[in-house]
Every structure is written in C-alpha cells, then in structure tokens.
PDB file of C-alpha atoms in Angstrom:
ATOM      1  CA  UNK A   1    -214.296 -11.096  95.815  1.00  0.00           C
ATOM      2  CA  UNK A   2    -210.653  -9.967  95.830  1.00  0.00           C
ATOM      3  CA  UNK A   3    -209.552  -7.201  93.484  1.00  0.00           C
ATOM      4  CA  UNK A   4    -206.266  -7.817  91.737  1.00  0.00           C
ATOM      5  CA  UNK A   5    -203.426  -5.417  91.155  1.00  0.00           C
ATOM      6  CA  UNK A   6    -200.670  -7.126  89.193  1.00  0.00           C
ATOM      7  CA  UNK A   7    -200.202 -10.451  90.888  1.00  0.00           C
ATOM      8  CA  UNK A   8    -200.777  -9.217  94.446  1.00  0.00           C
ATOM      9  CA  UNK A   9    -204.288  -9.147  95.827  1.00  0.00           C
ATOM     10  CA  UNK A  10    -205.690  -5.985  97.364  1.00  0.00           C
ATOM     11  CA  UNK A  11    -207.140  -7.319 100.626  1.00  0.00           C
ATOM     12  CA  UNK A  12    -210.288  -5.779 102.039  1.00  0.00           C
ATOM     13  CA  UNK A  13    -210.192  -4.233 105.463  1.00  0.00           C
ATOM     14  CA  UNK A  14    -211.982  -7.159 107.172  1.00  0.00           C
ATOM     15  CA  UNK A  15    -209.457  -9.671 105.867  1.00  0.00           C
ATOM     16  CA  UNK A  16    -206.615  -7.485 107.124  1.00  0.00           C
ATOM     17  CA  UNK A  17    -208.234  -7.323 110.542  1.00  0.00           C
ATOM     18  CA  UNK A  18    -208.615 -11.134 110.580  1.00  0.00           C
ATOM     19  CA  UNK A  19    -204.973 -11.506 109.587  1.00  0.00           C
ATOM     20  CA  UNK A  20    -203.850  -9.160 112.372  1.00  0.00           C
ATOM     21  CA  UNK A  21    -206.064 -11.023 114.850  1.00  0.00           C
ATOM     22  CA  UNK A  22    -204.558 -14.358 113.839  1.00  0.00           C
ATOM     23  CA  UNK A  23    -201.032 -12.979 114.257  1.00  0.00           C
ATOM     24  CA  UNK A  24    -201.948 -11.614 117.692  1.00  0.00           C
ATOM     25  CA  UNK A  25    -203.395 -14.986 118.733  1.00  0.00           C
ATOM     26  CA  UNK A  26    -200.313 -16.823 117.437  1.00  0.00           C
ATOM     27  CA  UNK A  27    -197.910 -14.512 119.277  1.00  0.00           C
ATOM     28  CA  UNK A  28    -199.985 -14.733 122.470  1.00  0.00           C
ATOM     29  CA  UNK A  29    -200.072 -18.528 122.268  1.00  0.00           C
ATOM     30  CA  UNK A  30    -196.292 -18.727 121.761  1.00  0.00           C
ATOM     31  CA  UNK A  31    -195.668 -16.407 124.688  1.00  0.00           C
ATOM     32  CA  UNK A  32    -198.019 -18.440 126.918  1.00  0.00           C
ATOM     33  CA  UNK A  33    -196.250 -21.678 125.845  1.00  0.00           C
ATOM     34  CA  UNK A  34    -192.913 -20.115 126.723  1.00  0.00           C
ATOM     35  CA  UNK A  35    -194.221 -19.134 130.196  1.00  0.00           C
ATOM     36  CA  UNK A  36    -195.751 -22.592 130.692  1.00  0.00           C
ATOM     37  CA  UNK A  37    -192.494 -24.356 129.808  1.00  0.00           C
ATOM     38  CA  UNK A  38    -190.500 -22.019 132.089  1.00  0.00           C
ATOM     39  CA  UNK A  39    -192.865 -22.614 135.006  1.00  0.00           C
ATOM     40  CA  UNK A  40    -192.794 -26.391 134.450  1.00  0.00           C
ATOM     41  CA  UNK A  41    -188.992 -26.459 134.243  1.00  0.00           C
ATOM     42  CA  UNK A  42    -188.838 -24.353 137.475  1.00  0.00           C
ATOM     43  CA  UNK A  43    -190.967 -26.970 139.247  1.00  0.00           C
ATOM     44  CA  UNK A  44    -189.112 -29.974 137.869  1.00  0.00           C
ATOM     45  CA  UNK A  45    -185.595 -28.642 138.444  1.00  0.00           C
ATOM     46  CA  UNK A  46    -185.798 -27.099 141.886  1.00  0.00           C
ATOM     47  CA  UNK A  47    -182.413 -25.916 143.131  1.00  0.00           C
ATOM     48  CA  UNK A  48    -180.817 -25.631 139.657  1.00  0.00           C
ATOM     49  CA  UNK A  49    -179.570 -22.308 138.333  1.00  0.00           C
ATOM     50  CA  UNK A  50    -181.843 -20.174 136.160  1.00  0.00           C
ATOM     51  CA  UNK A  51    -179.392 -20.522 133.247  1.00  0.00           C
ATOM     52  CA  UNK A  52    -179.771 -24.328 133.302  1.00  0.00           C
ATOM     53  CA  UNK A  53    -183.546 -23.980 133.394  1.00  0.00           C
ATOM     54  CA  UNK A  54    -183.441 -21.646 130.381  1.00  0.00           C
ATOM     55  CA  UNK A  55    -181.326 -24.177 128.441  1.00  0.00           C
ATOM     56  CA  UNK A  56    -183.787 -26.967 129.281  1.00  0.00           C
ATOM     57  CA  UNK A  57    -186.666 -24.699 128.326  1.00  0.00           C
ATOM     58  CA  UNK A  58    -185.050 -23.902 124.962  1.00  0.00           C
ATOM     59  CA  UNK A  59    -184.504 -27.610 124.323  1.00  0.00           C
ATOM     60  CA  UNK A  60    -188.102 -28.518 125.155  1.00  0.00           C
ATOM     61  CA  UNK A  61    -189.515 -25.710 122.968  1.00  0.00           C
ATOM     62  CA  UNK A  62    -187.230 -26.639 120.065  1.00  0.00           C
ATOM     63  CA  UNK A  63    -188.344 -30.273 120.269  1.00  0.00           C
ATOM     64  CA  UNK A  64    -192.007 -29.227 120.426  1.00  0.00           C
ATOM     65  CA  UNK A  65    -191.547 -26.939 117.395  1.00  0.00           C
ATOM     66  CA  UNK A  66    -189.920 -29.760 115.351  1.00  0.00           C
ATOM     67  CA  UNK A  67    -192.709 -32.169 116.232  1.00  0.00           C
ATOM     68  CA  UNK A  68    -195.331 -29.534 115.344  1.00  0.00           C
ATOM     69  CA  UNK A  69    -193.684 -28.821 111.973  1.00  0.00           C
ATOM     70  CA  UNK A  70    -193.514 -32.537 111.097  1.00  0.00           C
ATOM     71  CA  UNK A  71    -197.162 -32.987 112.125  1.00  0.00           C
ATOM     72  CA  UNK A  72    -198.332 -29.991 110.070  1.00  0.00           C
ATOM     73  CA  UNK A  73    -196.299 -31.164 107.056  1.00  0.00           C
ATOM     74  CA  UNK A  74    -197.854 -34.604 107.178  1.00  0.00           C
ATOM     75  CA  UNK A  75    -201.309 -33.068 107.595  1.00  0.00           C
ATOM     76  CA  UNK A  76    -200.787 -30.814 104.560  1.00  0.00           C
ATOM     77  CA  UNK A  77    -199.601 -33.814 102.509  1.00  0.00           C
ATOM     78  CA  UNK A  78    -202.699 -35.797 103.539  1.00  0.00           C
ATOM     79  CA  UNK A  79    -205.004 -32.907 102.636  1.00  0.00           C
ATOM     80  CA  UNK A  80    -203.209 -32.494  99.274  1.00  0.00           C
ATOM     81  CA  UNK A  81    -203.646 -36.216  98.531  1.00  0.00           C
ATOM     82  CA  UNK A  82    -207.392 -36.108  99.364  1.00  0.00           C
ATOM     83  CA  UNK A  83    -208.064 -32.940  97.327  1.00  0.00           C
ATOM     84  CA  UNK A  84    -209.865 -33.494  93.992  1.00  0.00           C
ATOM     85  CA  UNK A  85    -207.738 -33.046  90.890  1.00  0.00           C
ATOM     86  CA  UNK A  86    -209.849 -30.083  89.727  1.00  0.00           C
ATOM     87  CA  UNK A  87    -208.981 -28.134  92.870  1.00  0.00           C
ATOM     88  CA  UNK A  88    -205.264 -28.727  92.328  1.00  0.00           C
ATOM     89  CA  UNK A  89    -205.389 -27.456  88.747  1.00  0.00           C
ATOM     90  CA  UNK A  90    -206.814 -24.029  89.645  1.00  0.00           C
ATOM     91  CA  UNK A  91    -204.242 -21.178  89.745  1.00  0.00           C
ATOM     92  CA  UNK A  92    -203.845 -19.192  92.959  1.00  0.00           C
ATOM     93  CA  UNK A  93    -203.734 -15.859  91.129  1.00  0.00           C
ATOM     94  CA  UNK A  94    -205.565 -14.595  88.108  1.00  0.00           C
ATOM     95  CA  UNK A  95    -203.378 -12.994  85.472  1.00  0.00           C
ATOM     96  CA  UNK A  96    -203.994  -9.236  85.199  1.00  0.00           C
ATOM     97  CA  UNK A  97    -205.544  -7.936  82.003  1.00  0.00           C
ATOM     98  CA  UNK A  98    -203.172  -6.455  79.425  1.00  0.00           C
ATOM     99  CA  UNK A  99    -202.474  -2.719  79.708  1.00  0.00           C
ATOM    100  CA  UNK A 100    -204.727  -0.414  77.678  1.00  0.00           C
ATOM    101  CA  UNK A 101    -203.402   0.875  74.352  1.00  0.00           C
ATOM    102  CA  UNK A 102    -201.695   4.266  74.377  1.00  0.00           C
ATOM    103  CA  UNK A 103    -203.969   7.248  73.647  1.00  0.00           C
ATOM    104  CA  UNK A 104    -204.126   8.412  70.030  1.00  0.00           C
ATOM    105  CA  UNK A 105    -202.998  12.010  69.460  1.00  0.00           C
ATOM    106  CA  UNK A 106    -205.717  14.185  67.955  1.00  0.00           C
ATOM    107  CA  UNK A 107    -205.227  17.194  65.594  1.00  0.00           C
ATOM    108  CA  UNK A 108    -207.560  19.617  67.446  1.00  0.00           C
TER     109      UNK A 108
END
C-alpha cells in the first residue's frame, strides 16, 4: 500500500531500508569483484608493473560489465515476452486525484 503524492510514491520506512540495504550489497559486491580481479591479475602477471596490472584489471571488469548488461537485457526481454498481456497494460503510477475546489468566501 503505497501512498501517492503527485506522480512520485511516498515510500514507507521499511522499503527505504531495503533499498539502502540493496545499494550497500551492490557496492560491497562491486568492491569485492574489483579486489578479486586485482588479486587474480597480480597472480597471473607476476613481474609486471602495477600500472599494467591495473589496465588489465580495467579491461577484464569492463568486459564482465558488458556481458552482464547483455545478459540482463536478454533476461528482461524474455520476462517481458512471458508476461501476460493484462500485466503489461497496467500503469506503473496512479494518477493523483484532482485538486479540491477553492473555498467559498462567506459573508459572516
């Protein structure tokens, strides 16, 4: 049950906490992947300069990111194809109600 203000939802506190938790997990995962790739490159390219290892690391991470984006895009397309037509027709946001009429001036 999400309350609406204009077209932007007012998110309850629990949903904000879950969103923050997801962001923290995503950032931690990306940092750990960076450390893993750096350690792997250090083991594979023993004797090379640190600058070369950083370039190799950046190349590997870029390639992994591109593959992940392509995979997620194909997955989203597959999910969209399998979704029933009724689910696709539903709007994401509910239009807000019209504003109330202006108050009527009284002669008191």
